[in-house]
Short mmCIF file of C-alpha atoms in Angstrom, two decimals:
data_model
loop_
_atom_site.label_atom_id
_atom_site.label_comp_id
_atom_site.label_asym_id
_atom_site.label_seq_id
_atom_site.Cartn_x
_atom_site.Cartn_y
_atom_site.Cartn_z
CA UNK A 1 15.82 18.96 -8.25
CA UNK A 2 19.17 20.45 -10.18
CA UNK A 3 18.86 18.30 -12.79
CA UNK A 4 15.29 18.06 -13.73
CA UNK A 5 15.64 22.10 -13.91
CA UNK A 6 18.63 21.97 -16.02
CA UNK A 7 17.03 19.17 -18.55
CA UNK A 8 14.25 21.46 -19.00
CA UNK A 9 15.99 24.35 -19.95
CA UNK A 10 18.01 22.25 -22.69
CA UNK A 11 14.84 20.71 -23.76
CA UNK A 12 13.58 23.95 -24.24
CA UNK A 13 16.53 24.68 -26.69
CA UNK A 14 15.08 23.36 -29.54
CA UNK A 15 13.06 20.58 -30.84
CA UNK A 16 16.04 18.73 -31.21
CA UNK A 17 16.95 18.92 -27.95
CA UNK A 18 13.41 18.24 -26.56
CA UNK A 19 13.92 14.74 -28.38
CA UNK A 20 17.09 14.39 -26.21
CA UNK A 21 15.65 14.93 -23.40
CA UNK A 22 12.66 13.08 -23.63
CA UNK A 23 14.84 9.91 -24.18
CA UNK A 24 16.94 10.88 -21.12
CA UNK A 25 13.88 11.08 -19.25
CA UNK A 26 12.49 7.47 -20.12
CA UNK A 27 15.91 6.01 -19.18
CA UNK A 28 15.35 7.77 -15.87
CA UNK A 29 19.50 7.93 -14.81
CA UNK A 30 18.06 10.75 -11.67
CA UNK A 31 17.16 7.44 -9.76
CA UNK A 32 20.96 6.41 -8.85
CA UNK A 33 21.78 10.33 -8.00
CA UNK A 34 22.03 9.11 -4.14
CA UNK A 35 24.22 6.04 -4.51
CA UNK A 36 26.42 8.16 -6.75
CA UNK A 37 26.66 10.86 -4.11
CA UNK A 38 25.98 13.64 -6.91
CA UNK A 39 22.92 15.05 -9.13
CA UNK A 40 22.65 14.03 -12.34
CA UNK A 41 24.07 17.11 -14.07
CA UNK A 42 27.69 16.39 -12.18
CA UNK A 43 28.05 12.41 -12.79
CA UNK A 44 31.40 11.45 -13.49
CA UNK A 45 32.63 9.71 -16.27
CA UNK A 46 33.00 6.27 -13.90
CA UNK A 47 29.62 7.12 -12.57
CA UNK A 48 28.35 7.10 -16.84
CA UNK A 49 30.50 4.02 -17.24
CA UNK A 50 28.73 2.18 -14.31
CA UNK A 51 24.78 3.63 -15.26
CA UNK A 52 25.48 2.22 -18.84
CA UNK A 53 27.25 -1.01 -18.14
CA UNK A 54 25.81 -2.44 -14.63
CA UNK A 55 22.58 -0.54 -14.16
CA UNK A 56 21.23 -0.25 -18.23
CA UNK A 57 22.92 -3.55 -19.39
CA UNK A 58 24.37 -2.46 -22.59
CA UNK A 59 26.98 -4.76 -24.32
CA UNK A 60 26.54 -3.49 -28.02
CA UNK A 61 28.95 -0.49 -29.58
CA UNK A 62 26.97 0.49 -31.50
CA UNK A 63 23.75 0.96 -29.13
CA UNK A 64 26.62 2.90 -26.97
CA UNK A 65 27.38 4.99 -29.97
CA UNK A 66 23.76 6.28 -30.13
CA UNK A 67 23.15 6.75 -26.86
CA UNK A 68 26.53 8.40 -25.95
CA UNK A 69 25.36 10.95 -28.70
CA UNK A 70 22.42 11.85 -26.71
CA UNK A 71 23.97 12.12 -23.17
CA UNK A 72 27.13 13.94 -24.59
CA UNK A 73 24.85 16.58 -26.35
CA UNK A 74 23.01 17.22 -22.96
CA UNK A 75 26.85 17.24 -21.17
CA UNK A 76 28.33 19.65 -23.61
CA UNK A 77 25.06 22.29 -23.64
CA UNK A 78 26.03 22.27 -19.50
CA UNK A 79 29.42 23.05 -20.32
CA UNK A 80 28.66 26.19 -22.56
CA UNK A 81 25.98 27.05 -19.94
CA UNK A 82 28.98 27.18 -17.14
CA UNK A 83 27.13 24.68 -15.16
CA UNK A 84 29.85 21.95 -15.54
CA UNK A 85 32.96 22.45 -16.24
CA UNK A 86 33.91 19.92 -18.29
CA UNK A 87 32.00 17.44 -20.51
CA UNK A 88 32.50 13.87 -18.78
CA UNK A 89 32.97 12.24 -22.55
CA UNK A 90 35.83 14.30 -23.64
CA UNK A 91 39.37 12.47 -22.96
CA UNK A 92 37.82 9.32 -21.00
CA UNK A 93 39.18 5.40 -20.53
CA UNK A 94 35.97 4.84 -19.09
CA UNK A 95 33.97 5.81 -21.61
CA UNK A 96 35.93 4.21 -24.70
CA UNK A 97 34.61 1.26 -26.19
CA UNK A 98 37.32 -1.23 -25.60
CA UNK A 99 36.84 -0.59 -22.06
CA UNK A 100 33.24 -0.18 -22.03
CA UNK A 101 32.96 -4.11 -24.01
CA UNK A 102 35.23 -5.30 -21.77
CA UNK A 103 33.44 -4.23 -18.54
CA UNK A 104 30.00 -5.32 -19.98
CA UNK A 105 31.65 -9.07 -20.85
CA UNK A 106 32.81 -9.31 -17.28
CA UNK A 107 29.53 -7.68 -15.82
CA UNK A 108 27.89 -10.86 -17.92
CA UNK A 109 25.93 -8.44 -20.05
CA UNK A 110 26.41 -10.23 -23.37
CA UNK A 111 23.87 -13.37 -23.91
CA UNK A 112 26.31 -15.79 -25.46
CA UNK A 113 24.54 -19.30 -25.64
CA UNK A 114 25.94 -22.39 -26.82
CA UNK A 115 23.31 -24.71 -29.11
CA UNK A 116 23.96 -27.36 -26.00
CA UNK A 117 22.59 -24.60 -23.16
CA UNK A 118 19.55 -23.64 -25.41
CA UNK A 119 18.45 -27.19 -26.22
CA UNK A 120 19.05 -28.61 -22.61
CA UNK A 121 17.37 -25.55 -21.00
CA UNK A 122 13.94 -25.74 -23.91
CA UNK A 123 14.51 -29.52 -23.07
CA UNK A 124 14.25 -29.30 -19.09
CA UNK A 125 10.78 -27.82 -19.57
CA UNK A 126 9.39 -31.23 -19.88
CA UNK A 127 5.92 -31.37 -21.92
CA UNK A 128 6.38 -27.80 -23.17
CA UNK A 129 10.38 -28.84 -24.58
CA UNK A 130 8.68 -28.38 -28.38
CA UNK A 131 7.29 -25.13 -27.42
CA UNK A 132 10.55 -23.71 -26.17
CA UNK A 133 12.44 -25.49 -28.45
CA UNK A 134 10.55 -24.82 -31.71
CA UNK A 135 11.20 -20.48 -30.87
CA UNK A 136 14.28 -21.04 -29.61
CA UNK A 137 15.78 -22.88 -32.49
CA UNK A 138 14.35 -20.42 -35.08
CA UNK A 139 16.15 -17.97 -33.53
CA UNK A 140 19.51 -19.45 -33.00
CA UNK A 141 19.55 -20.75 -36.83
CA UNK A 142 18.75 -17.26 -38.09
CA UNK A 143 15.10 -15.80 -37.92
CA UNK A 144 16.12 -12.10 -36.64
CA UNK A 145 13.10 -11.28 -33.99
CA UNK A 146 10.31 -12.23 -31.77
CA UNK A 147 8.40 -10.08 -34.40
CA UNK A 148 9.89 -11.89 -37.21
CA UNK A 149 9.02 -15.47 -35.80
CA UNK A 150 5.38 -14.36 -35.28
CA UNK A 151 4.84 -13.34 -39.09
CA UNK A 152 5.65 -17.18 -40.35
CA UNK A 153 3.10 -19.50 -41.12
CA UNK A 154 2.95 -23.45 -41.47
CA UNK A 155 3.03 -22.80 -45.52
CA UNK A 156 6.45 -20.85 -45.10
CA UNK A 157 8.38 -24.09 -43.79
CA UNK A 158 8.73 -26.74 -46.48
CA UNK A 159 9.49 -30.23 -44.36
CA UNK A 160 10.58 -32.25 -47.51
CA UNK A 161 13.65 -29.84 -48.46
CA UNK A 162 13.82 -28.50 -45.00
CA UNK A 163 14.22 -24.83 -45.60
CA UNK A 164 12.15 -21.75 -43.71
CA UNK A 165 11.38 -18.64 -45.85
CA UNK A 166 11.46 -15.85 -44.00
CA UNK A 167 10.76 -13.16 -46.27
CA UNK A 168 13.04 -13.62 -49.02
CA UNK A 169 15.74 -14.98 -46.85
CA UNK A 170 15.82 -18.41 -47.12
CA UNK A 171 16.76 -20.93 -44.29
CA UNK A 172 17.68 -24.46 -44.12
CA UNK A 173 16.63 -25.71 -40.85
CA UNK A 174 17.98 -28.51 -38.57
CA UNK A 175 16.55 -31.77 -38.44
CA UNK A 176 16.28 -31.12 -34.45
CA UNK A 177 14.42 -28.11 -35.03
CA UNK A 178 12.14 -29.27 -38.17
CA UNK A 179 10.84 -31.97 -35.64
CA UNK A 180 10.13 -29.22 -32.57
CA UNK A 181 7.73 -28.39 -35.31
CA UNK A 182 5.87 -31.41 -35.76
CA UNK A 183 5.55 -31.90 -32.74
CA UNK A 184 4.28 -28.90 -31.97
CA UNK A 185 1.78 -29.31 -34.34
CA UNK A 186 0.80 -32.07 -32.51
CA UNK A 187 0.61 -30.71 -29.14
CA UNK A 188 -2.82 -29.72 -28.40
CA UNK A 189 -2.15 -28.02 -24.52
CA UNK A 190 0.71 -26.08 -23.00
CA UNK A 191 1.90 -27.76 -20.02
CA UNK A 192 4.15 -25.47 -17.70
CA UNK A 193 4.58 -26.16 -14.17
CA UNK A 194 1.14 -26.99 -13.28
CA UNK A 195 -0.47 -24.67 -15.58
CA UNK A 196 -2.37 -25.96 -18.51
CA UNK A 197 -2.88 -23.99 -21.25
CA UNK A 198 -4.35 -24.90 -24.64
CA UNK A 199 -2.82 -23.93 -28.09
CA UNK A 200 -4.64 -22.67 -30.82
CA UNK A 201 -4.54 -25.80 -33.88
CA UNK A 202 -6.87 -23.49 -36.31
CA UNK A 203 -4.22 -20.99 -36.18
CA UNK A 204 -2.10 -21.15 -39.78
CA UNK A 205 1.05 -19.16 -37.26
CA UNK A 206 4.47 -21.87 -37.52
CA UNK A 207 3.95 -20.74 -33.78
CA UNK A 208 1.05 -21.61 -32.20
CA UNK A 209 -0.70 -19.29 -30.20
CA UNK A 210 -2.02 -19.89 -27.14
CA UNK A 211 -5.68 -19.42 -26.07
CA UNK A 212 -5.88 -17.44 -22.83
CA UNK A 213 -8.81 -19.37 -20.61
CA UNK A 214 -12.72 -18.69 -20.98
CA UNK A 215 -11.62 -18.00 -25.01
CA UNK A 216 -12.89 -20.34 -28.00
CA UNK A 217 -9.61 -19.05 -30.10
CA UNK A 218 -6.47 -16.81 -29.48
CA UNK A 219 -6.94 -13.39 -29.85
CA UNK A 220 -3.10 -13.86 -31.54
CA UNK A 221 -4.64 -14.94 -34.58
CA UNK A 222 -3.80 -11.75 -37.01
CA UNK A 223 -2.21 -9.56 -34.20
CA UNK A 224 1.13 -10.04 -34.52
CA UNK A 225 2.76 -7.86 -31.97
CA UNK A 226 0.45 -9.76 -29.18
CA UNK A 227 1.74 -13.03 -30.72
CA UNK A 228 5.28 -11.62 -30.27
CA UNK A 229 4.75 -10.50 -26.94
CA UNK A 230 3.65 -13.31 -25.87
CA UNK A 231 6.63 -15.56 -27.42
CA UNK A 232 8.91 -12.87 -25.55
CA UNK A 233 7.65 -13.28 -22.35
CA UNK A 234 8.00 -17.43 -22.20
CA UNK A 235 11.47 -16.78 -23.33
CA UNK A 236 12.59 -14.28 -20.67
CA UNK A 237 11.34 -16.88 -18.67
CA UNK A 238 14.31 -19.18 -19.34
CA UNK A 239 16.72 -16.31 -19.68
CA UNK A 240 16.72 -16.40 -23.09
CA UNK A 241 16.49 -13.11 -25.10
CA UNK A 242 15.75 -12.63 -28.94
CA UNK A 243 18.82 -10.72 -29.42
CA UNK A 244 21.18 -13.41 -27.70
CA UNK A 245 19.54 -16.29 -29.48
CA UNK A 246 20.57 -14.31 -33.27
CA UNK A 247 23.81 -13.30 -32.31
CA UNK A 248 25.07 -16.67 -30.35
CA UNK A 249 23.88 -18.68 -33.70
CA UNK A 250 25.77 -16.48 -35.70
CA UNK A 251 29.01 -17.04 -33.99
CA UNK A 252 28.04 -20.65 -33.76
CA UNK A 253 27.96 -20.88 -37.54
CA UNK A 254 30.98 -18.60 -37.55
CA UNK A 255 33.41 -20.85 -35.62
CA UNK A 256 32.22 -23.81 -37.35
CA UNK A 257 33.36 -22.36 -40.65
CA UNK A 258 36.37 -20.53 -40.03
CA UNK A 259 37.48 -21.73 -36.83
CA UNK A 260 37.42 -19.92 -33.39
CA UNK A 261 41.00 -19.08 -33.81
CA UNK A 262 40.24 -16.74 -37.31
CA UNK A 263 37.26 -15.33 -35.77
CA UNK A 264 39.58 -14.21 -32.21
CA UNK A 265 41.94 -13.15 -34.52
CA UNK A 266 39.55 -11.25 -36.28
CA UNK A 267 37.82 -9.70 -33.68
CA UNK A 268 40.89 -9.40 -31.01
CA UNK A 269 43.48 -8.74 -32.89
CA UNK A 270 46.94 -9.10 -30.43
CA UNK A 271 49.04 -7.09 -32.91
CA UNK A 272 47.56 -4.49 -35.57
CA UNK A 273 46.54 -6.31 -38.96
CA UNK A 274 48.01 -6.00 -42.15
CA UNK A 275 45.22 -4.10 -43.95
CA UNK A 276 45.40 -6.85 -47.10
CA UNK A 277 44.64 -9.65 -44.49
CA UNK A 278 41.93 -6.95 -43.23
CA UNK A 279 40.17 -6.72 -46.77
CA UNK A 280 40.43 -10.12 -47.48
CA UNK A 281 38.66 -11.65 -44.45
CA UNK A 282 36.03 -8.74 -44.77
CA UNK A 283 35.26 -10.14 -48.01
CA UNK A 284 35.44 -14.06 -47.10
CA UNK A 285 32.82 -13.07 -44.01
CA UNK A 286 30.54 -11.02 -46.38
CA UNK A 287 30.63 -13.51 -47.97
CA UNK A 288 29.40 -16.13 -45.63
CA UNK A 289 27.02 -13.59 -44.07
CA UNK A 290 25.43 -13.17 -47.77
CA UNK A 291 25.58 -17.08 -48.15
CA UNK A 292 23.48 -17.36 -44.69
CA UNK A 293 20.77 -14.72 -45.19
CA UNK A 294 22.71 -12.27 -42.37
CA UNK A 295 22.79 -8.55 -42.87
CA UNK A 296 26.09 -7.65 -41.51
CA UNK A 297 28.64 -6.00 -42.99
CA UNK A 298 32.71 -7.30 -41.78
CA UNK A 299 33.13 -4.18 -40.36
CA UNK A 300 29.85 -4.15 -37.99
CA UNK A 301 30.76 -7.55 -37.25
CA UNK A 302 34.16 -6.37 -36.08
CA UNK A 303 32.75 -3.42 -34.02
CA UNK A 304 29.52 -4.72 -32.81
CA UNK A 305 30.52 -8.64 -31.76
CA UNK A 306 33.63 -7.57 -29.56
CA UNK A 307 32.19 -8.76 -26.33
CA UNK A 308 31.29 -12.30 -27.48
CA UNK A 309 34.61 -12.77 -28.82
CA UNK A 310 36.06 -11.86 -25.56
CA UNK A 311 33.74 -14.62 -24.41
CA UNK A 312 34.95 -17.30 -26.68
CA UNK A 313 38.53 -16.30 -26.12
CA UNK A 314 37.76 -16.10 -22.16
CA UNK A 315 35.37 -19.58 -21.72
CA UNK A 316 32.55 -17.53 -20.67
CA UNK A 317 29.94 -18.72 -22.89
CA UNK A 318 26.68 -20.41 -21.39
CA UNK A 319 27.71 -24.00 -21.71
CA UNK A 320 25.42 -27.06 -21.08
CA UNK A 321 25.55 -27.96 -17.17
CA UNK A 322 26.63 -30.59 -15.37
#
């Protein structure tokens, strides 16, 4: 195979390039060569568009900023090797960002949840709702990660004042979600479809882990990445991803404050801004974003969260059903 050849020779380059190529490799882009009609070496700047977009799922600038680095380095060694003869990234509408967000809103790449969707969809899961709801809710009022959630512990949630330390951010929870936790705390079994499963009540973990059958305990106890795995994997169950669940509460708490109207202006601008308006609403959502324990600054909110405001401005946000 062409391209295999050719990635070899540019990983042999250098161990820079080896890096490169080894990331190339895991991504594995050779497997659409025949429904593109070409090798991997000649795709097209449409074909690039399409592998990122539809078959990879990316919504996030900056996520296409890094890997666009990678794949243009590879493009532009075939170039000075003659073996293309021009790189596919150089001069390309369908590799700019405006139209790359654009086409990953409409291909319903970015998870944009309302609080309604999440709570219905934790709350349709019957005796496991607290379960569901309890990681969900975390998430969507501003614990970052999976990983994150599976690091707190009963004494980091203080019920009285209602506020979640998470390091040293510190959260004021919902009274919705405060009682997911009790009665999680409660719950002594897992009930999901007609699977049973017990939860671990010696565990100190805000989560509970569950206890895989034929165990005395869960083997989540002090392993925190199996804990987190394991939280990830109910999750994708519902559709829900970690990712989606932080950014949708974000621009939940977002609207609420400033309005959806400031925020689309913000973020979709219909005329260029004056650069003093600019400034000033950088500072006033630094501001917030300080205020609420998130570490963005205005400017990666303005590059980064293009795609959900095309979905507020657009109405394609997950609503509650029916």
């Amino acid at each position: 195979m062409e391209s295999l050849i050719r990635l070899e020779e540019f990983e042999a380059v250098s161990l820079e390039y080896q890096k490169i190529g080894n990331y190339i490799r895991k991504q594995d882009p050779f497997r659409y060569e025949e429904e593109y009609g070409r090798d991997f070496v000649h795709y097209t700047d449409e074909d690039l568009m399409d592998l990122f977009i539809r078959k990879f799922g990316h919504y996030k600038p900056s996520v296409l900023s890094v890997v666009f680095g990678k794949y243009r380095r590879f493009y532009g060694w075939c170039v000075e090797r003659q073996y293309i003869f021009e790189n596919p990234f150089e001069n390309s509408k369908f590799l700019s960002y405006e139209y790359l967000v654009r086409m990953a809103a409409a291909n319903g790449n970015v998870p944009y949840y309302s609080r309604e969707y999440v709570v219905e969809l934790c709350e349709a899961q019957n005796e496991a709702a607290a379960y569901y709801k309890a990681i969900a809710l975390s998430l969507f009022e501003g614990v970052k990660s999976y990983s994150q959630l599976a690091r707190l512990k009963r004494t980091d949630l203080d019920t009285e004042k209602r506020v979640l330390m998470v390091g040293a951010q510190r959260l004021v929870v919902s009274l919705e979600l405060l009682e997911a936790f009790d009665m999680l705390r409660e719950c002594a079994y897992l009930q999901i479809g007609e699977r049973r499963l017990a939860l671990d009540q010696d565990s100190d973990a805000l989560i509970l882990p569950l206890i895989r059958y034929g165990q005395q305990r869960s083997l989540s106890g002090e392993n925190y990445r199996y804990l987190s795995n394991a939280i990830s994997r109910k999750m994708k169950s519902l559709g829900l991803s970690a990712s989606g669940l932080y950014e949708s509460g974000i621009m939940d708490r977002l609207v609420k404050h400033f309005g959806s109207e400031e925020i689309l202006t913000y973020l979709l601008p219909e005329h260029p801004l004056e650069k003093k308006w600019m400034s000033q609403k950088n500072r006033e959502l630094e501001g917030f974003f300080r205020e609420n324990g998130i570490s963005l600054s205005g400017r990666d909110f303005s590059f980064d969260f293009k795609g959900y405001g095309l979905l507020l401005k657009y109405g394609e946000i997950l609503q509650k059903r029916g």
